[in-house]
Amino acid sequence: MRSWFEDAELSRRLSFPTDEWFVYVTAGDAARCWMALAAGQTVAEVQVDREGLERGYIDLAVRPDLRGQRIGAAVLSAFLSGPGQAYPILEGRIEPDNAASLACCRRCGFMLLPEPDTDGFIQAIYRSTQIS
């Protein structure tokens, strides 16, 4: 996965996965990370940072050479119908010029808030229908 960050677009959008990051996403309940595989190759990564029992903050990375093939939407959809059900609310923060991520979230049922937040990001909100 670290080799993905040789791609300027990905490294501009997400932080490099350091050893500390791997410990953070594998050592407890504060954050979790899932890898999506196809034919034994990692094709995407999903991370959720939990805030309380209600909300999780989600990041999705797709292997750069697989962009434009709707893999992000397929992985996100599978996540939402599987482990994502543990989060009543998922929120993503997307840069306004990241058309692919905005489209991916729209396809998967996220509501995009019309105005950027105070940091200039578009908030994408998903409310699980599985949890009451």
Short mmCIF file of N, CA and C in Angstrom, two decimals:
data_model
loop_
_atom_site.label_atom_id
_atom_site.label_comp_id
_atom_site.label_asym_id
_atom_site.label_seq_id
_atom_site.Cartn_x
_atom_site.Cartn_y
_atom_site.Cartn_z
N MET A 1 0.81 -1.19 0.00
CA MET A 1 0.00 0.00 0.00
C MET A 1 0.86 1.26 0.00
N ARG A 2 1.98 1.22 0.65
CA ARG A 2 2.83 2.42 0.69
C ARG A 2 3.27 2.86 -0.70
N SER A 3 3.45 1.91 -1.60
CA SER A 3 3.87 2.28 -2.97
C SER A 3 2.79 3.11 -3.67
N TRP A 4 1.54 3.01 -3.24
CA TRP A 4 0.48 3.81 -3.83
C TRP A 4 0.77 5.29 -3.70
N PHE A 5 1.49 5.67 -2.65
CA PHE A 5 1.72 7.07 -2.34
C PHE A 5 2.81 7.69 -3.20
N GLU A 6 3.37 6.91 -4.13
CA GLU A 6 4.22 7.50 -5.16
C GLU A 6 3.36 8.28 -6.14
N ASP A 7 2.07 8.02 -6.13
CA ASP A 7 1.10 8.72 -6.96
C ASP A 7 0.81 10.09 -6.34
N ALA A 8 1.04 11.16 -7.11
CA ALA A 8 0.87 12.51 -6.59
C ALA A 8 -0.56 12.79 -6.13
N GLU A 9 -1.54 12.30 -6.88
CA GLU A 9 -2.94 12.55 -6.52
C GLU A 9 -3.28 11.93 -5.17
N LEU A 10 -2.92 10.68 -4.95
CA LEU A 10 -3.22 10.02 -3.68
C LEU A 10 -2.46 10.67 -2.53
N SER A 11 -1.19 10.94 -2.72
CA SER A 11 -0.39 11.51 -1.63
C SER A 11 -0.84 12.93 -1.30
N ARG A 12 -1.48 13.60 -2.24
CA ARG A 12 -2.04 14.93 -1.97
C ARG A 12 -3.30 14.84 -1.12
N ARG A 13 -4.04 13.73 -1.26
CA ARG A 13 -5.34 13.60 -0.60
C ARG A 13 -5.28 12.94 0.78
N LEU A 14 -4.39 11.98 0.95
CA LEU A 14 -4.32 11.22 2.22
C LEU A 14 -2.90 11.21 2.76
N SER A 15 -2.79 10.93 4.04
CA SER A 15 -1.48 10.86 4.68
C SER A 15 -0.82 9.52 4.41
N PHE A 16 0.50 9.54 4.29
CA PHE A 16 1.29 8.33 4.08
C PHE A 16 1.09 7.37 5.25
N PRO A 17 0.91 6.07 4.99
CA PRO A 17 0.70 5.09 6.06
C PRO A 17 2.02 4.73 6.78
N THR A 18 2.30 5.45 7.83
CA THR A 18 3.51 5.22 8.62
C THR A 18 3.33 3.99 9.51
N ASP A 19 4.41 3.56 10.15
CA ASP A 19 4.32 2.46 11.12
C ASP A 19 3.37 2.83 12.25
N GLU A 20 3.37 4.09 12.66
CA GLU A 20 2.48 4.54 13.73
C GLU A 20 1.02 4.43 13.29
N TRP A 21 0.76 4.73 12.01
CA TRP A 21 -0.60 4.60 11.49
C TRP A 21 -1.05 3.14 11.55
N PHE A 22 -0.18 2.21 11.13
CA PHE A 22 -0.55 0.79 11.17
C PHE A 22 -0.88 0.34 12.59
N VAL A 23 -0.12 0.80 13.57
CA VAL A 23 -0.42 0.48 14.96
C VAL A 23 -1.77 1.08 15.35
N TYR A 24 -1.99 2.32 14.98
CA TYR A 24 -3.23 3.03 15.32
C TYR A 24 -4.47 2.30 14.80
N VAL A 25 -4.44 1.83 13.56
CA VAL A 25 -5.63 1.21 12.96
C VAL A 25 -5.78 -0.27 13.29
N THR A 26 -4.82 -0.84 13.99
CA THR A 26 -4.92 -2.27 14.32
C THR A 26 -4.91 -2.54 15.82
N ALA A 27 -4.75 -1.50 16.64
CA ALA A 27 -4.53 -1.73 18.07
C ALA A 27 -5.71 -1.46 18.98
N GLY A 28 -6.85 -1.07 18.46
CA GLY A 28 -7.93 -0.79 19.38
C GLY A 28 -9.20 -0.36 18.70
N ASP A 29 -10.11 0.20 19.50
CA ASP A 29 -11.42 0.59 18.99
C ASP A 29 -11.47 2.00 18.43
N ALA A 30 -10.44 2.81 18.62
CA ALA A 30 -10.47 4.19 18.14
C ALA A 30 -10.52 4.26 16.62
N ALA A 31 -9.89 3.30 15.97
CA ALA A 31 -9.88 3.28 14.50
C ALA A 31 -9.77 1.84 14.02
N ARG A 32 -10.27 1.62 12.82
CA ARG A 32 -10.18 0.31 12.17
C ARG A 32 -9.80 0.53 10.71
N CYS A 33 -9.21 -0.50 10.13
CA CYS A 33 -8.82 -0.45 8.73
C CYS A 33 -9.15 -1.78 8.08
N TRP A 34 -9.70 -1.72 6.88
CA TRP A 34 -10.02 -2.91 6.10
C TRP A 34 -9.34 -2.79 4.76
N MET A 35 -8.86 -3.90 4.25
CA MET A 35 -8.26 -3.95 2.92
C MET A 35 -9.18 -4.76 2.01
N ALA A 36 -9.41 -4.26 0.82
CA ALA A 36 -10.20 -4.97 -0.17
C ALA A 36 -9.23 -5.65 -1.14
N LEU A 37 -9.46 -6.94 -1.35
CA LEU A 37 -8.58 -7.72 -2.21
C LEU A 37 -9.33 -8.24 -3.43
N ALA A 38 -8.60 -8.35 -4.53
CA ALA A 38 -9.12 -8.99 -5.74
C ALA A 38 -7.96 -9.77 -6.34
N ALA A 39 -8.17 -11.05 -6.57
CA ALA A 39 -7.12 -11.93 -7.11
C ALA A 39 -5.84 -11.84 -6.29
N GLY A 40 -6.00 -11.77 -4.97
CA GLY A 40 -4.85 -11.75 -4.07
C GLY A 40 -4.10 -10.43 -4.01
N GLN A 41 -4.61 -9.41 -4.68
CA GLN A 41 -3.97 -8.08 -4.69
C GLN A 41 -4.84 -7.09 -3.93
N THR A 42 -4.21 -6.22 -3.14
CA THR A 42 -4.95 -5.16 -2.47
C THR A 42 -5.38 -4.13 -3.50
N VAL A 43 -6.67 -3.84 -3.53
CA VAL A 43 -7.19 -2.88 -4.50
C VAL A 43 -7.71 -1.60 -3.84
N ALA A 44 -8.01 -1.67 -2.55
CA ALA A 44 -8.52 -0.50 -1.84
C ALA A 44 -8.34 -0.69 -0.34
N GLU A 45 -8.41 0.43 0.36
CA GLU A 45 -8.29 0.44 1.82
C GLU A 45 -9.36 1.38 2.35
N VAL A 46 -10.03 0.95 3.42
CA VAL A 46 -11.04 1.76 4.10
C VAL A 46 -10.59 1.92 5.54
N GLN A 47 -10.61 3.15 6.02
CA GLN A 47 -10.31 3.42 7.43
C GLN A 47 -11.48 4.17 8.04
N VAL A 48 -11.84 3.80 9.27
CA VAL A 48 -12.86 4.53 10.01
C VAL A 48 -12.31 4.85 11.39
N ASP A 49 -12.35 6.14 11.72
CA ASP A 49 -12.02 6.60 13.07
C ASP A 49 -13.33 6.81 13.80
N ARG A 50 -13.47 6.17 14.94
CA ARG A 50 -14.73 6.21 15.69
C ARG A 50 -14.74 7.39 16.65
N GLU A 51 -15.91 8.06 16.70
CA GLU A 51 -16.14 9.10 17.69
C GLU A 51 -17.38 8.70 18.48
N GLY A 52 -17.20 8.26 19.70
CA GLY A 52 -18.32 7.80 20.50
C GLY A 52 -18.95 6.56 19.89
N LEU A 53 -20.20 6.32 20.21
CA LEU A 53 -20.89 5.14 19.69
C LEU A 53 -21.63 5.44 18.40
N GLU A 54 -21.82 6.70 18.07
CA GLU A 54 -22.67 7.08 16.96
C GLU A 54 -21.95 7.34 15.64
N ARG A 55 -20.78 7.94 15.67
CA ARG A 55 -20.20 8.48 14.45
C ARG A 55 -18.83 7.90 14.16
N GLY A 56 -18.60 7.65 12.88
CA GLY A 56 -17.29 7.25 12.40
C GLY A 56 -16.89 8.15 11.25
N TYR A 57 -15.61 8.45 11.16
CA TYR A 57 -15.07 9.27 10.07
C TYR A 57 -14.32 8.35 9.12
N ILE A 58 -14.71 8.36 7.87
CA ILE A 58 -14.25 7.37 6.91
C ILE A 58 -13.30 7.96 5.87
N ASP A 59 -12.29 7.18 5.53
CA ASP A 59 -11.38 7.47 4.42
C ASP A 59 -11.35 6.24 3.53
N LEU A 60 -11.22 6.46 2.24
CA LEU A 60 -11.14 5.38 1.27
C LEU A 60 -10.00 5.68 0.31
N ALA A 61 -9.15 4.71 0.09
CA ALA A 61 -8.07 4.85 -0.90
C ALA A 61 -8.18 3.69 -1.88
N VAL A 62 -8.09 4.01 -3.16
CA VAL A 62 -8.10 3.01 -4.22
C VAL A 62 -6.71 2.99 -4.85
N ARG A 63 -6.22 1.79 -5.14
CA ARG A 63 -4.92 1.67 -5.80
C ARG A 63 -4.92 2.54 -7.05
N PRO A 64 -3.94 3.43 -7.17
CA PRO A 64 -3.96 4.43 -8.25
C PRO A 64 -4.16 3.89 -9.66
N ASP A 65 -3.58 2.76 -9.99
CA ASP A 65 -3.73 2.24 -11.36
C ASP A 65 -5.13 1.69 -11.64
N LEU A 66 -5.99 1.64 -10.62
CA LEU A 66 -7.34 1.11 -10.79
C LEU A 66 -8.40 2.21 -10.77
N ARG A 67 -7.97 3.46 -10.71
CA ARG A 67 -8.92 4.57 -10.71
C ARG A 67 -9.79 4.56 -11.97
N GLY A 68 -11.00 5.07 -11.82
CA GLY A 68 -11.89 5.21 -12.96
C GLY A 68 -12.62 3.94 -13.35
N GLN A 69 -12.50 2.89 -12.54
CA GLN A 69 -13.16 1.62 -12.84
C GLN A 69 -14.30 1.32 -11.87
N ARG A 70 -14.68 2.30 -11.08
CA ARG A 70 -15.75 2.19 -10.08
C ARG A 70 -15.45 1.18 -8.97
N ILE A 71 -14.18 0.90 -8.78
CA ILE A 71 -13.78 0.02 -7.69
C ILE A 71 -14.07 0.67 -6.35
N GLY A 72 -13.85 1.97 -6.25
CA GLY A 72 -14.14 2.68 -5.01
C GLY A 72 -15.60 2.52 -4.61
N ALA A 73 -16.51 2.69 -5.55
CA ALA A 73 -17.94 2.54 -5.26
C ALA A 73 -18.28 1.10 -4.87
N ALA A 74 -17.68 0.13 -5.55
CA ALA A 74 -17.94 -1.28 -5.21
C ALA A 74 -17.44 -1.60 -3.81
N VAL A 75 -16.24 -1.12 -3.47
CA VAL A 75 -15.68 -1.38 -2.14
C VAL A 75 -16.49 -0.66 -1.08
N LEU A 76 -16.82 0.60 -1.32
CA LEU A 76 -17.59 1.36 -0.34
C LEU A 76 -18.97 0.75 -0.13
N SER A 77 -19.62 0.33 -1.19
CA SER A 77 -20.93 -0.31 -1.08
C SER A 77 -20.84 -1.60 -0.26
N ALA A 78 -19.83 -2.41 -0.54
CA ALA A 78 -19.65 -3.65 0.22
C ALA A 78 -19.35 -3.35 1.69
N PHE A 79 -18.55 -2.34 1.93
CA PHE A 79 -18.25 -1.95 3.31
C PHE A 79 -19.53 -1.52 4.04
N LEU A 80 -20.35 -0.70 3.40
CA LEU A 80 -21.57 -0.21 4.03
C LEU A 80 -22.55 -1.33 4.33
N SER A 81 -22.58 -2.37 3.51
CA SER A 81 -23.50 -3.48 3.77
C SER A 81 -22.88 -4.55 4.67
N GLY A 82 -21.63 -4.38 5.02
CA GLY A 82 -20.93 -5.32 5.92
C GLY A 82 -20.49 -4.62 7.18
N PRO A 83 -19.17 -4.47 7.38
CA PRO A 83 -18.67 -3.89 8.63
C PRO A 83 -19.12 -2.46 8.88
N GLY A 84 -19.49 -1.73 7.85
CA GLY A 84 -19.95 -0.36 8.03
C GLY A 84 -21.25 -0.25 8.79
N GLN A 85 -21.99 -1.35 8.89
CA GLN A 85 -23.26 -1.33 9.63
C GLN A 85 -23.05 -1.09 11.12
N ALA A 86 -21.82 -1.24 11.60
CA ALA A 86 -21.53 -1.00 13.02
C ALA A 86 -21.52 0.49 13.36
N TYR A 87 -21.59 1.34 12.34
CA TYR A 87 -21.53 2.78 12.55
C TYR A 87 -22.86 3.41 12.15
N PRO A 88 -23.64 3.92 13.11
CA PRO A 88 -24.91 4.53 12.76
C PRO A 88 -24.75 5.71 11.79
N ILE A 89 -23.67 6.47 11.95
CA ILE A 89 -23.41 7.60 11.07
C ILE A 89 -21.95 7.53 10.63
N LEU A 90 -21.73 7.64 9.34
CA LEU A 90 -20.38 7.74 8.79
C LEU A 90 -20.25 9.10 8.11
N GLU A 91 -19.12 9.73 8.32
CA GLU A 91 -18.89 11.02 7.71
C GLU A 91 -17.54 11.04 7.01
N GLY A 92 -17.54 11.53 5.80
CA GLY A 92 -16.31 11.76 5.06
C GLY A 92 -16.17 13.25 4.81
N ARG A 93 -14.95 13.69 4.68
CA ARG A 93 -14.66 15.09 4.36
C ARG A 93 -13.85 15.08 3.07
N ILE A 94 -14.39 15.69 2.03
CA ILE A 94 -13.84 15.58 0.69
C ILE A 94 -13.52 16.97 0.15
N GLU A 95 -12.34 17.09 -0.46
CA GLU A 95 -11.99 18.36 -1.08
C GLU A 95 -12.94 18.62 -2.26
N PRO A 96 -13.38 19.85 -2.43
CA PRO A 96 -14.36 20.15 -3.48
C PRO A 96 -13.91 19.78 -4.89
N ASP A 97 -12.61 19.73 -5.15
CA ASP A 97 -12.13 19.38 -6.49
C ASP A 97 -11.95 17.88 -6.69
N ASN A 98 -12.31 17.07 -5.70
CA ASN A 98 -12.16 15.62 -5.79
C ASN A 98 -13.47 15.02 -6.35
N ALA A 99 -13.69 15.24 -7.64
CA ALA A 99 -14.94 14.82 -8.28
C ALA A 99 -15.18 13.31 -8.17
N ALA A 100 -14.13 12.51 -8.25
CA ALA A 100 -14.29 11.05 -8.18
C ALA A 100 -14.82 10.63 -6.81
N SER A 101 -14.28 11.18 -5.74
CA SER A 101 -14.75 10.82 -4.39
C SER A 101 -16.16 11.32 -4.14
N LEU A 102 -16.46 12.51 -4.61
CA LEU A 102 -17.82 13.03 -4.45
C LEU A 102 -18.82 12.14 -5.19
N ALA A 103 -18.50 11.73 -6.40
CA ALA A 103 -19.39 10.85 -7.18
C ALA A 103 -19.52 9.48 -6.51
N CYS A 104 -18.43 8.95 -6.00
CA CYS A 104 -18.44 7.66 -5.32
C CYS A 104 -19.39 7.70 -4.12
N CYS A 105 -19.28 8.74 -3.31
CA CYS A 105 -20.14 8.86 -2.14
C CYS A 105 -21.60 9.01 -2.54
N ARG A 106 -21.86 9.82 -3.56
CA ARG A 106 -23.23 9.97 -4.05
C ARG A 106 -23.81 8.63 -4.47
N ARG A 107 -23.04 7.85 -5.26
CA ARG A 107 -23.51 6.54 -5.74
C ARG A 107 -23.85 5.60 -4.59
N CYS A 108 -23.13 5.76 -3.48
CA CYS A 108 -23.30 4.83 -2.35
C CYS A 108 -24.27 5.34 -1.30
N GLY A 109 -24.99 6.42 -1.57
CA GLY A 109 -26.05 6.87 -0.67
C GLY A 109 -25.64 7.90 0.37
N PHE A 110 -24.46 8.48 0.25
CA PHE A 110 -24.07 9.55 1.16
C PHE A 110 -24.79 10.83 0.75
N MET A 111 -25.17 11.62 1.74
CA MET A 111 -25.72 12.95 1.50
C MET A 111 -24.54 13.93 1.51
N LEU A 112 -24.42 14.73 0.48
CA LEU A 112 -23.36 15.73 0.42
C LEU A 112 -23.93 17.08 0.86
N LEU A 113 -23.32 17.67 1.87
CA LEU A 113 -23.79 18.97 2.33
C LEU A 113 -23.43 20.02 1.27
N PRO A 114 -24.31 20.98 1.06
CA PRO A 114 -24.13 21.91 -0.06
C PRO A 114 -22.97 22.90 0.09
N GLU A 115 -22.61 23.22 1.31
CA GLU A 115 -21.55 24.21 1.55
C GLU A 115 -20.35 23.55 2.20
N PRO A 116 -19.14 23.96 1.81
CA PRO A 116 -17.94 23.43 2.49
C PRO A 116 -17.94 23.79 3.97
N ASP A 117 -17.28 22.94 4.77
CA ASP A 117 -17.12 23.23 6.20
C ASP A 117 -16.07 24.33 6.38
N THR A 118 -15.76 24.65 7.62
CA THR A 118 -14.83 25.75 7.90
C THR A 118 -13.42 25.49 7.37
N ASP A 119 -13.08 24.22 7.12
CA ASP A 119 -11.78 23.88 6.55
C ASP A 119 -11.81 23.78 5.04
N GLY A 120 -12.97 24.02 4.44
CA GLY A 120 -13.09 23.99 2.99
C GLY A 120 -13.45 22.64 2.39
N PHE A 121 -13.81 21.66 3.23
CA PHE A 121 -14.17 20.33 2.76
C PHE A 121 -15.68 20.18 2.61
N ILE A 122 -16.09 19.34 1.66
CA ILE A 122 -17.50 18.96 1.53
C ILE A 122 -17.72 17.79 2.48
N GLN A 123 -18.75 17.88 3.31
CA GLN A 123 -19.07 16.79 4.22
C GLN A 123 -20.01 15.83 3.51
N ALA A 124 -19.67 14.55 3.59
CA ALA A 124 -20.50 13.48 3.04
C ALA A 124 -20.99 12.66 4.23
N ILE A 125 -22.30 12.56 4.40
CA ILE A 125 -22.89 11.91 5.57
C ILE A 125 -23.69 10.69 5.12
N TYR A 126 -23.46 9.57 5.82
CA TYR A 126 -24.21 8.34 5.56
C TYR A 126 -24.85 7.90 6.87
N ARG A 127 -26.13 7.71 6.85
CA ARG A 127 -26.86 7.22 8.04
C ARG A 127 -27.31 5.80 7.76
N SER A 128 -26.86 4.88 8.58
CA SER A 128 -27.19 3.47 8.39
C SER A 128 -28.68 3.25 8.65
N THR A 129 -29.30 2.48 7.77
CA THR A 129 -30.69 2.12 7.97
C THR A 129 -30.80 0.81 8.74
N GLN A 130 -29.67 0.18 8.99
CA GLN A 130 -29.65 -1.11 9.69
C GLN A 130 -29.73 -0.96 11.20
N ILE A 131 -29.36 0.20 11.70
CA ILE A 131 -29.30 0.40 13.15
C ILE A 131 -30.41 1.36 13.54
N SER A 132 -31.14 1.00 14.57
CA SER A 132 -32.22 1.89 15.01
C SER A 132 -31.85 2.59 16.28
#
